[in-house]
Short mmCIF file of N, CA and C in Angstrom, two decimals:
data_model
loop_
_atom_site.label_atom_id
_atom_site.label_comp_id
_atom_site.label_asym_id
_atom_site.label_seq_id
_atom_site.Cartn_x
_atom_site.Cartn_y
_atom_site.Cartn_z
N UNK A 1 94.36 66.03 108.07
CA UNK A 1 93.42 65.91 109.17
C UNK A 1 92.04 65.58 108.62
N UNK A 2 91.47 64.52 109.11
CA UNK A 2 90.16 64.07 108.64
C UNK A 2 89.07 65.06 109.03
N UNK A 3 88.13 65.28 108.10
CA UNK A 3 86.99 66.14 108.39
C UNK A 3 87.28 67.62 108.28
N UNK A 4 88.48 67.98 107.95
CA UNK A 4 88.84 69.39 107.86
C UNK A 4 88.55 69.91 106.45
N UNK A 5 87.91 71.06 106.37
CA UNK A 5 87.63 71.65 105.06
C UNK A 5 88.93 72.08 104.41
N UNK A 6 88.97 71.97 103.10
CA UNK A 6 90.13 72.42 102.33
C UNK A 6 89.95 73.89 102.02
N UNK A 7 90.91 74.68 102.39
CA UNK A 7 90.85 76.12 102.15
C UNK A 7 91.22 76.42 100.71
N UNK A 8 90.62 77.46 100.15
CA UNK A 8 91.05 77.88 98.81
C UNK A 8 92.48 78.42 98.90
N UNK A 9 93.20 78.42 97.78
CA UNK A 9 94.57 78.94 97.83
C UNK A 9 94.59 80.40 98.26
N UNK A 10 95.60 80.75 99.02
CA UNK A 10 95.75 82.14 99.45
C UNK A 10 96.22 82.97 98.26
N UNK A 11 95.74 84.21 98.16
CA UNK A 11 96.16 85.04 97.02
C UNK A 11 97.62 85.48 97.17
N UNK A 12 98.29 85.68 96.04
CA UNK A 12 99.63 86.28 96.10
C UNK A 12 99.54 87.66 96.76
N UNK A 13 100.63 88.11 97.34
CA UNK A 13 100.64 89.37 98.08
C UNK A 13 100.17 90.54 97.22
N UNK A 14 100.62 90.65 95.99
CA UNK A 14 100.19 91.77 95.15
C UNK A 14 98.67 91.74 94.95
N UNK A 15 98.11 90.57 94.72
CA UNK A 15 96.65 90.46 94.56
C UNK A 15 95.93 90.88 95.84
N UNK A 16 96.45 90.44 96.98
CA UNK A 16 95.87 90.77 98.28
C UNK A 16 95.82 92.28 98.50
N UNK A 17 96.96 92.95 98.30
CA UNK A 17 97.00 94.39 98.55
C UNK A 17 96.23 95.18 97.49
N UNK A 18 96.20 94.67 96.25
CA UNK A 18 95.40 95.35 95.22
C UNK A 18 93.91 95.21 95.52
N UNK A 19 93.48 94.09 96.05
CA UNK A 19 92.07 93.94 96.44
C UNK A 19 91.72 94.98 97.52
N UNK A 20 92.60 95.16 98.47
CA UNK A 20 92.38 96.18 99.51
C UNK A 20 92.34 97.57 98.89
N UNK A 21 93.22 97.80 97.94
CA UNK A 21 93.27 99.08 97.23
C UNK A 21 91.92 99.38 96.56
N UNK A 22 91.31 98.38 95.98
CA UNK A 22 90.01 98.56 95.34
C UNK A 22 88.93 98.88 96.36
N UNK A 23 88.99 98.29 97.53
CA UNK A 23 88.03 98.61 98.59
C UNK A 23 88.23 100.06 99.05
N UNK A 24 89.48 100.47 99.22
CA UNK A 24 89.78 101.85 99.63
C UNK A 24 89.21 102.82 98.60
N UNK A 25 89.34 102.50 97.31
CA UNK A 25 88.86 103.38 96.24
C UNK A 25 87.36 103.61 96.30
N UNK A 26 86.61 102.70 96.93
CA UNK A 26 85.15 102.87 97.01
C UNK A 26 84.76 104.07 97.87
N UNK A 27 85.69 104.59 98.66
CA UNK A 27 85.42 105.78 99.49
C UNK A 27 85.51 107.07 98.69
N UNK A 28 86.08 107.02 97.50
CA UNK A 28 86.26 108.21 96.67
C UNK A 28 84.93 108.84 96.29
N UNK A 29 84.92 110.17 96.25
CA UNK A 29 83.73 110.88 95.79
C UNK A 29 83.98 111.54 94.44
N UNK A 30 85.10 111.27 93.82
CA UNK A 30 85.42 111.85 92.51
C UNK A 30 84.41 111.38 91.48
N UNK A 31 83.96 112.31 90.65
CA UNK A 31 82.99 111.98 89.62
C UNK A 31 83.65 111.40 88.36
N UNK A 32 84.98 111.55 88.24
CA UNK A 32 85.70 111.06 87.07
C UNK A 32 86.23 109.65 87.24
N UNK A 33 86.91 109.40 88.36
CA UNK A 33 87.47 108.07 88.60
C UNK A 33 87.66 107.87 90.09
N UNK A 34 87.50 106.65 90.53
CA UNK A 34 87.74 106.29 91.92
C UNK A 34 89.11 105.64 92.00
N UNK A 35 89.97 106.24 92.82
CA UNK A 35 91.36 105.77 92.94
C UNK A 35 91.66 105.45 94.40
N UNK A 36 92.35 104.35 94.61
CA UNK A 36 92.78 103.96 95.95
C UNK A 36 94.28 103.73 95.97
N UNK A 37 94.88 103.95 97.14
CA UNK A 37 96.32 103.70 97.33
C UNK A 37 96.53 103.07 98.70
N UNK A 38 97.47 102.16 98.76
CA UNK A 38 97.83 101.49 100.01
C UNK A 38 99.36 101.51 100.11
N UNK A 39 99.87 102.04 101.22
CA UNK A 39 101.32 102.04 101.47
C UNK A 39 101.66 100.88 102.39
N UNK A 40 102.64 100.09 101.98
CA UNK A 40 102.97 98.84 102.66
C UNK A 40 104.47 98.77 102.91
N UNK A 41 104.82 98.20 104.06
CA UNK A 41 106.22 97.89 104.36
C UNK A 41 106.26 96.50 105.00
N UNK A 42 107.13 95.67 104.48
CA UNK A 42 107.28 94.31 105.02
C UNK A 42 105.94 93.59 105.10
N UNK A 43 105.13 93.77 104.07
CA UNK A 43 103.81 93.12 103.97
C UNK A 43 102.84 93.55 105.07
N UNK A 44 103.03 94.76 105.59
CA UNK A 44 102.15 95.34 106.60
C UNK A 44 101.62 96.66 106.07
N UNK A 45 100.33 96.89 106.20
CA UNK A 45 99.73 98.14 105.73
C UNK A 45 100.09 99.26 106.70
N UNK A 46 100.66 100.34 106.14
CA UNK A 46 101.00 101.50 106.94
C UNK A 46 99.94 102.59 106.84
N UNK A 47 99.37 102.75 105.64
CA UNK A 47 98.43 103.83 105.42
C UNK A 47 97.64 103.57 104.14
N UNK A 48 96.46 104.18 104.07
CA UNK A 48 95.65 104.09 102.86
C UNK A 48 95.18 105.50 102.49
N UNK A 49 94.77 105.66 101.24
CA UNK A 49 94.24 106.94 100.79
C UNK A 49 93.37 106.76 99.56
N UNK A 50 92.44 107.66 99.38
CA UNK A 50 91.59 107.68 98.18
C UNK A 50 91.46 109.11 97.74
N UNK A 51 91.07 109.33 96.48
CA UNK A 51 90.99 110.68 95.97
C UNK A 51 89.69 111.36 96.41
N UNK A 52 89.84 112.62 96.79
CA UNK A 52 88.70 113.41 97.24
C UNK A 52 89.19 114.76 97.75
N UNK A 53 88.27 115.70 98.00
CA UNK A 53 88.67 117.03 98.45
C UNK A 53 89.24 117.01 99.87
N UNK A 54 89.96 118.06 100.25
CA UNK A 54 90.46 118.15 101.62
C UNK A 54 89.31 118.03 102.62
N UNK A 55 89.63 117.52 103.80
CA UNK A 55 88.60 117.31 104.82
C UNK A 55 87.82 118.58 105.11
N UNK A 56 86.51 118.41 105.23
CA UNK A 56 85.63 119.53 105.56
C UNK A 56 85.19 120.36 104.36
N UNK A 57 85.74 120.09 103.16
CA UNK A 57 85.35 120.86 101.98
C UNK A 57 84.30 120.09 101.18
N UNK A 58 83.52 120.83 100.42
CA UNK A 58 82.45 120.23 99.62
C UNK A 58 83.03 119.33 98.53
N UNK A 59 82.29 118.28 98.23
CA UNK A 59 82.64 117.37 97.14
C UNK A 59 82.03 117.91 95.85
N UNK A 60 82.59 117.52 94.72
CA UNK A 60 82.13 118.02 93.42
C UNK A 60 80.65 117.78 93.18
N UNK A 61 80.14 116.64 93.62
CA UNK A 61 78.72 116.35 93.42
C UNK A 61 77.83 117.32 94.20
N UNK A 62 78.38 117.93 95.25
CA UNK A 62 77.63 118.91 96.03
C UNK A 62 77.72 120.31 95.41
N UNK A 63 78.62 120.47 94.44
CA UNK A 63 78.86 121.77 93.81
C UNK A 63 78.35 121.83 92.38
N UNK A 64 77.58 120.85 91.98
CA UNK A 64 77.02 120.87 90.64
C UNK A 64 77.85 120.18 89.58
N UNK A 65 78.88 119.46 89.99
CA UNK A 65 79.64 118.68 89.01
C UNK A 65 81.13 118.91 89.10
N UNK A 66 81.83 118.20 88.25
CA UNK A 66 83.29 118.22 88.20
C UNK A 66 83.77 119.47 87.44
N UNK A 67 84.61 120.26 88.08
CA UNK A 67 85.16 121.47 87.45
C UNK A 67 85.92 121.10 86.18
N UNK A 68 86.71 120.04 86.24
CA UNK A 68 87.51 119.63 85.08
C UNK A 68 86.62 119.21 83.91
N UNK A 69 85.53 118.51 84.19
CA UNK A 69 84.60 118.11 83.13
C UNK A 69 83.90 119.34 82.55
N UNK A 70 83.49 120.25 83.42
CA UNK A 70 82.79 121.45 82.96
C UNK A 70 83.65 122.29 82.02
N UNK A 71 84.98 122.25 82.25
CA UNK A 71 85.91 123.04 81.44
C UNK A 71 86.65 122.19 80.41
N UNK A 72 86.19 120.96 80.21
CA UNK A 72 86.73 120.04 79.20
C UNK A 72 88.25 119.90 79.27
N UNK A 73 88.76 119.72 80.49
CA UNK A 73 90.19 119.53 80.70
C UNK A 73 90.49 118.04 80.55
N UNK A 74 91.35 117.67 79.60
CA UNK A 74 91.65 116.24 79.38
C UNK A 74 92.37 115.60 80.56
N UNK A 75 92.17 114.31 80.70
CA UNK A 75 92.87 113.53 81.72
C UNK A 75 94.37 113.70 81.56
N UNK A 76 95.07 113.86 82.67
CA UNK A 76 96.52 113.98 82.65
C UNK A 76 97.03 115.39 82.42
N UNK A 77 96.14 116.35 82.22
CA UNK A 77 96.55 117.74 81.98
C UNK A 77 95.97 118.64 83.06
N UNK A 78 96.73 119.67 83.43
CA UNK A 78 96.28 120.70 84.38
C UNK A 78 95.68 120.08 85.64
N UNK A 79 96.40 119.10 86.23
CA UNK A 79 95.85 118.38 87.39
C UNK A 79 95.68 119.29 88.61
N UNK A 80 96.32 120.46 88.57
CA UNK A 80 96.14 121.39 89.69
C UNK A 80 94.75 122.00 89.70
N UNK A 81 94.02 121.88 88.59
CA UNK A 81 92.66 122.41 88.50
C UNK A 81 91.64 121.34 88.91
N UNK A 82 91.81 120.87 90.11
CA UNK A 82 90.94 119.84 90.65
C UNK A 82 90.81 120.07 92.16
N UNK A 83 89.63 119.89 92.69
CA UNK A 83 89.40 120.07 94.13
C UNK A 83 90.00 118.95 94.96
N UNK A 84 90.22 117.81 94.32
CA UNK A 84 90.61 116.60 95.06
C UNK A 84 92.12 116.49 95.24
N UNK A 85 92.47 115.87 96.35
CA UNK A 85 93.81 115.34 96.52
C UNK A 85 93.81 113.96 95.89
N UNK A 86 94.97 113.53 95.42
CA UNK A 86 95.05 112.19 94.85
C UNK A 86 95.19 111.16 95.96
N UNK A 87 94.87 109.92 95.64
CA UNK A 87 94.90 108.83 96.62
C UNK A 87 96.28 108.68 97.24
N UNK A 88 97.33 108.75 96.42
CA UNK A 88 98.69 108.60 96.92
C UNK A 88 99.04 109.73 97.89
N UNK A 89 98.62 110.95 97.55
CA UNK A 89 98.85 112.10 98.43
C UNK A 89 98.16 111.89 99.77
N UNK A 90 96.91 111.46 99.72
CA UNK A 90 96.17 111.23 100.97
C UNK A 90 96.79 110.11 101.80
N UNK A 91 97.32 109.07 101.16
CA UNK A 91 97.97 107.99 101.92
C UNK A 91 99.21 108.52 102.64
N UNK A 92 100.01 109.35 101.96
CA UNK A 92 101.20 109.94 102.59
C UNK A 92 100.78 110.88 103.73
N UNK A 93 99.77 111.70 103.49
CA UNK A 93 99.30 112.64 104.51
C UNK A 93 98.76 111.88 105.72
N UNK A 94 97.98 110.83 105.50
CA UNK A 94 97.44 110.06 106.62
C UNK A 94 98.56 109.43 107.44
N UNK A 95 99.61 108.96 106.79
CA UNK A 95 100.75 108.43 107.54
C UNK A 95 101.35 109.52 108.42
N UNK A 96 101.53 110.72 107.86
CA UNK A 96 102.12 111.82 108.63
C UNK A 96 101.22 112.24 109.79
N UNK A 97 99.93 112.39 109.52
CA UNK A 97 98.97 112.83 110.55
C UNK A 97 98.95 111.86 111.74
N UNK A 98 99.11 110.57 111.45
CA UNK A 98 99.03 109.56 112.49
C UNK A 98 100.40 109.08 112.99
N UNK A 99 101.46 109.79 112.60
CA UNK A 99 102.79 109.48 113.12
C UNK A 99 103.37 108.17 112.63
N UNK A 100 102.98 107.75 111.43
CA UNK A 100 103.49 106.51 110.86
C UNK A 100 104.70 106.84 109.99
N UNK A 101 105.83 106.25 110.33
CA UNK A 101 107.07 106.52 109.60
C UNK A 101 107.08 105.81 108.25
N UNK A 102 107.45 106.55 107.23
CA UNK A 102 107.69 105.99 105.91
C UNK A 102 109.20 106.04 105.67
N UNK A 103 109.93 105.29 106.49
CA UNK A 103 111.37 105.45 106.55
C UNK A 103 112.16 104.79 105.42
N UNK A 104 111.74 103.63 104.97
CA UNK A 104 112.50 102.97 103.90
C UNK A 104 111.71 101.79 103.33
N UNK A 105 112.04 101.45 102.10
CA UNK A 105 111.51 100.26 101.44
C UNK A 105 109.99 100.17 101.44
N UNK A 106 109.34 101.26 101.10
CA UNK A 106 107.88 101.31 101.06
C UNK A 106 107.40 100.86 99.68
N UNK A 107 106.32 100.09 99.67
CA UNK A 107 105.66 99.70 98.42
C UNK A 107 104.32 100.41 98.38
N UNK A 108 104.01 100.99 97.22
CA UNK A 108 102.73 101.65 97.03
C UNK A 108 101.89 100.84 96.05
N UNK A 109 100.70 100.46 96.48
CA UNK A 109 99.73 99.81 95.61
C UNK A 109 98.71 100.86 95.23
N UNK A 110 98.45 101.02 93.92
CA UNK A 110 97.53 102.05 93.42
C UNK A 110 96.64 101.46 92.35
N UNK A 111 95.41 101.92 92.31
CA UNK A 111 94.55 101.50 91.22
C UNK A 111 94.99 102.14 89.90
N UNK A 112 95.64 103.30 89.97
CA UNK A 112 96.11 104.01 88.78
C UNK A 112 97.60 104.33 88.91
N UNK A 113 98.30 104.34 87.80
CA UNK A 113 99.69 104.78 87.77
C UNK A 113 99.74 106.22 88.29
N UNK A 114 100.69 106.55 89.16
CA UNK A 114 100.75 107.90 89.72
C UNK A 114 101.05 108.99 88.68
N UNK A 115 100.48 110.17 88.89
CA UNK A 115 100.82 111.34 88.09
C UNK A 115 102.19 111.84 88.54
N UNK A 116 102.72 112.84 87.85
CA UNK A 116 104.06 113.33 88.16
C UNK A 116 104.12 113.95 89.57
N UNK A 117 103.09 114.64 90.00
CA UNK A 117 103.09 115.23 91.35
C UNK A 117 103.16 114.13 92.40
N UNK A 118 102.34 113.11 92.24
CA UNK A 118 102.37 111.99 93.18
C UNK A 118 103.68 111.23 93.08
N UNK A 119 104.22 111.09 91.88
CA UNK A 119 105.50 110.41 91.70
C UNK A 119 106.59 111.09 92.52
N UNK A 120 106.65 112.41 92.46
CA UNK A 120 107.66 113.15 93.23
C UNK A 120 107.48 112.93 94.72
N UNK A 121 106.23 112.94 95.16
CA UNK A 121 105.96 112.72 96.59
C UNK A 121 106.32 111.29 97.00
N UNK A 122 105.99 110.32 96.17
CA UNK A 122 106.30 108.93 96.50
C UNK A 122 107.80 108.68 96.53
N UNK A 123 108.53 109.32 95.62
CA UNK A 123 110.00 109.21 95.64
C UNK A 123 110.53 109.71 96.98
N UNK A 124 110.06 110.87 97.41
CA UNK A 124 110.54 111.45 98.68
C UNK A 124 109.98 110.72 99.91
N UNK A 125 108.95 109.90 99.72
CA UNK A 125 108.40 109.11 100.83
C UNK A 125 109.04 107.72 100.89
N UNK A 126 110.15 107.55 100.19
CA UNK A 126 110.93 106.30 100.24
C UNK A 126 110.23 105.10 99.62
N UNK A 127 109.38 105.36 98.64
CA UNK A 127 108.73 104.27 97.92
C UNK A 127 109.73 103.68 96.93
N UNK A 128 109.90 102.36 96.98
CA UNK A 128 110.86 101.69 96.10
C UNK A 128 110.17 100.85 95.02
N UNK A 129 108.86 100.65 95.18
CA UNK A 129 108.11 99.82 94.22
C UNK A 129 106.68 100.33 94.17
N UNK A 130 106.15 100.45 92.96
CA UNK A 130 104.76 100.86 92.76
C UNK A 130 104.07 99.80 91.92
N UNK A 131 103.00 99.25 92.47
CA UNK A 131 102.18 98.27 91.76
C UNK A 131 100.89 98.99 91.40
N UNK A 132 100.56 99.03 90.11
CA UNK A 132 99.37 99.77 89.68
C UNK A 132 98.61 98.97 88.64
N UNK A 133 97.31 99.25 88.55
CA UNK A 133 96.47 98.51 87.61
C UNK A 133 96.26 99.23 86.29
N UNK A 134 95.94 100.52 86.34
CA UNK A 134 95.61 101.25 85.12
C UNK A 134 96.66 102.30 84.80
N UNK A 135 96.96 102.44 83.52
CA UNK A 135 97.89 103.45 83.04
C UNK A 135 97.31 104.85 83.26
N UNK A 136 98.19 105.84 83.37
CA UNK A 136 97.79 107.24 83.45
C UNK A 136 98.67 107.99 82.45
N UNK A 137 98.10 108.90 81.66
CA UNK A 137 98.87 109.54 80.59
C UNK A 137 99.86 110.58 81.11
N UNK A 138 100.98 110.13 81.68
CA UNK A 138 101.96 111.05 82.24
C UNK A 138 103.38 110.48 82.08
N UNK A 139 103.99 110.68 80.91
CA UNK A 139 105.33 110.12 80.68
C UNK A 139 106.40 110.69 81.60
N UNK A 140 106.25 111.94 82.05
CA UNK A 140 107.24 112.51 82.97
C UNK A 140 107.25 111.76 84.29
N UNK A 141 106.09 111.32 84.74
CA UNK A 141 106.00 110.51 85.96
C UNK A 141 106.85 109.25 85.82
N UNK A 142 106.67 108.54 84.72
CA UNK A 142 107.43 107.31 84.48
C UNK A 142 108.92 107.61 84.41
N UNK A 143 109.28 108.68 83.72
CA UNK A 143 110.69 109.07 83.59
C UNK A 143 111.32 109.33 84.96
N UNK A 144 110.64 110.10 85.80
CA UNK A 144 111.19 110.45 87.11
C UNK A 144 111.26 109.23 88.03
N UNK A 145 110.24 108.41 88.02
CA UNK A 145 110.25 107.20 88.87
C UNK A 145 111.38 106.26 88.44
N UNK A 146 111.57 106.11 87.13
CA UNK A 146 112.64 105.27 86.61
C UNK A 146 114.00 105.83 87.01
N UNK A 147 114.17 107.13 86.85
CA UNK A 147 115.44 107.79 87.23
C UNK A 147 115.74 107.60 88.72
N UNK A 148 114.70 107.59 89.54
CA UNK A 148 114.87 107.43 90.98
C UNK A 148 115.06 105.97 91.38
N UNK A 149 114.95 105.06 90.42
CA UNK A 149 115.14 103.64 90.72
C UNK A 149 113.92 102.98 91.33
N UNK A 150 112.75 103.59 91.18
CA UNK A 150 111.52 103.00 91.69
C UNK A 150 111.03 101.96 90.68
N UNK A 151 110.76 100.77 91.15
CA UNK A 151 110.27 99.70 90.29
C UNK A 151 108.79 99.92 90.01
N UNK A 152 108.43 99.99 88.72
CA UNK A 152 107.04 100.15 88.30
C UNK A 152 106.52 98.80 87.84
N UNK A 153 105.43 98.36 88.46
CA UNK A 153 104.92 97.02 88.20
C UNK A 153 103.45 97.09 87.80
N UNK A 154 103.16 97.03 86.49
CA UNK A 154 101.76 96.92 86.09
C UNK A 154 101.19 95.62 86.66
N UNK A 155 99.96 95.68 87.14
CA UNK A 155 99.36 94.53 87.81
C UNK A 155 98.15 94.03 87.04
N UNK A 156 97.95 92.74 87.07
CA UNK A 156 96.70 92.14 86.61
C UNK A 156 96.33 91.06 87.62
N UNK A 157 95.08 90.72 87.67
CA UNK A 157 94.61 89.79 88.70
C UNK A 157 95.22 88.39 88.57
N UNK A 158 95.86 88.10 87.46
CA UNK A 158 96.50 86.79 87.29
C UNK A 158 97.98 86.84 87.65
N UNK A 159 98.45 87.97 88.14
CA UNK A 159 99.84 88.15 88.52
C UNK A 159 100.19 87.19 89.67
N UNK A 160 101.30 86.49 89.58
CA UNK A 160 101.68 85.55 90.64
C UNK A 160 102.99 85.93 91.30
N UNK A 161 103.46 87.16 91.09
CA UNK A 161 104.68 87.58 91.77
C UNK A 161 104.44 87.70 93.28
N UNK A 162 105.47 87.58 94.04
CA UNK A 162 105.43 87.76 95.50
C UNK A 162 104.57 86.73 96.22
N UNK A 163 104.57 85.52 95.74
CA UNK A 163 103.79 84.45 96.43
C UNK A 163 104.29 84.29 97.85
#
C-alpha cells in the first residue's frame, strides 16, 4: 500500500512477555532485587506479580533496611527470613484472589529463576514452562522442576523462540 509506514518487526512472544515482566518488576519495593512474574496461557496474560511484603504491611525501606542484609544472609539461603512474598507467589495469589483459573498449560515468565518454594507452587499451579532471565542459586529448585517435567528456558533478548 502506497504511503503506508513500514512497521518495525514484532517481537517474538518470549521477548514480549519478558518486557512486560520487567515493567511489572518496577513495582517491587525490595531493596535487594526487583523481580517480576507474568503467568500466561495461550499467549494471554492471566496474572502478574512482583516481590514485596503482604498488602498493608510496611516495606523494608520504611523499617530501616533489609532484614536479610542487616543479618548478612546470603542470596538463596534462609529465604523464609524475608518480609516479602516472591513475584511468582504474588502472581499465583492474584490469580486466586481474582478468580482466574490456572487449570493447565501455564507458562511463567520471570526475571529470576524461581527458588524452591516458588518452584513447588508453580508445579502445583500447572506451570509447564518457565522462561527466566537471571539464575538463582537453588539447585533443588531446578531438580524438582525437571522431575516434574517443567521446561526451564533461560532467556536473552536475542531469543527468537516462539515467533
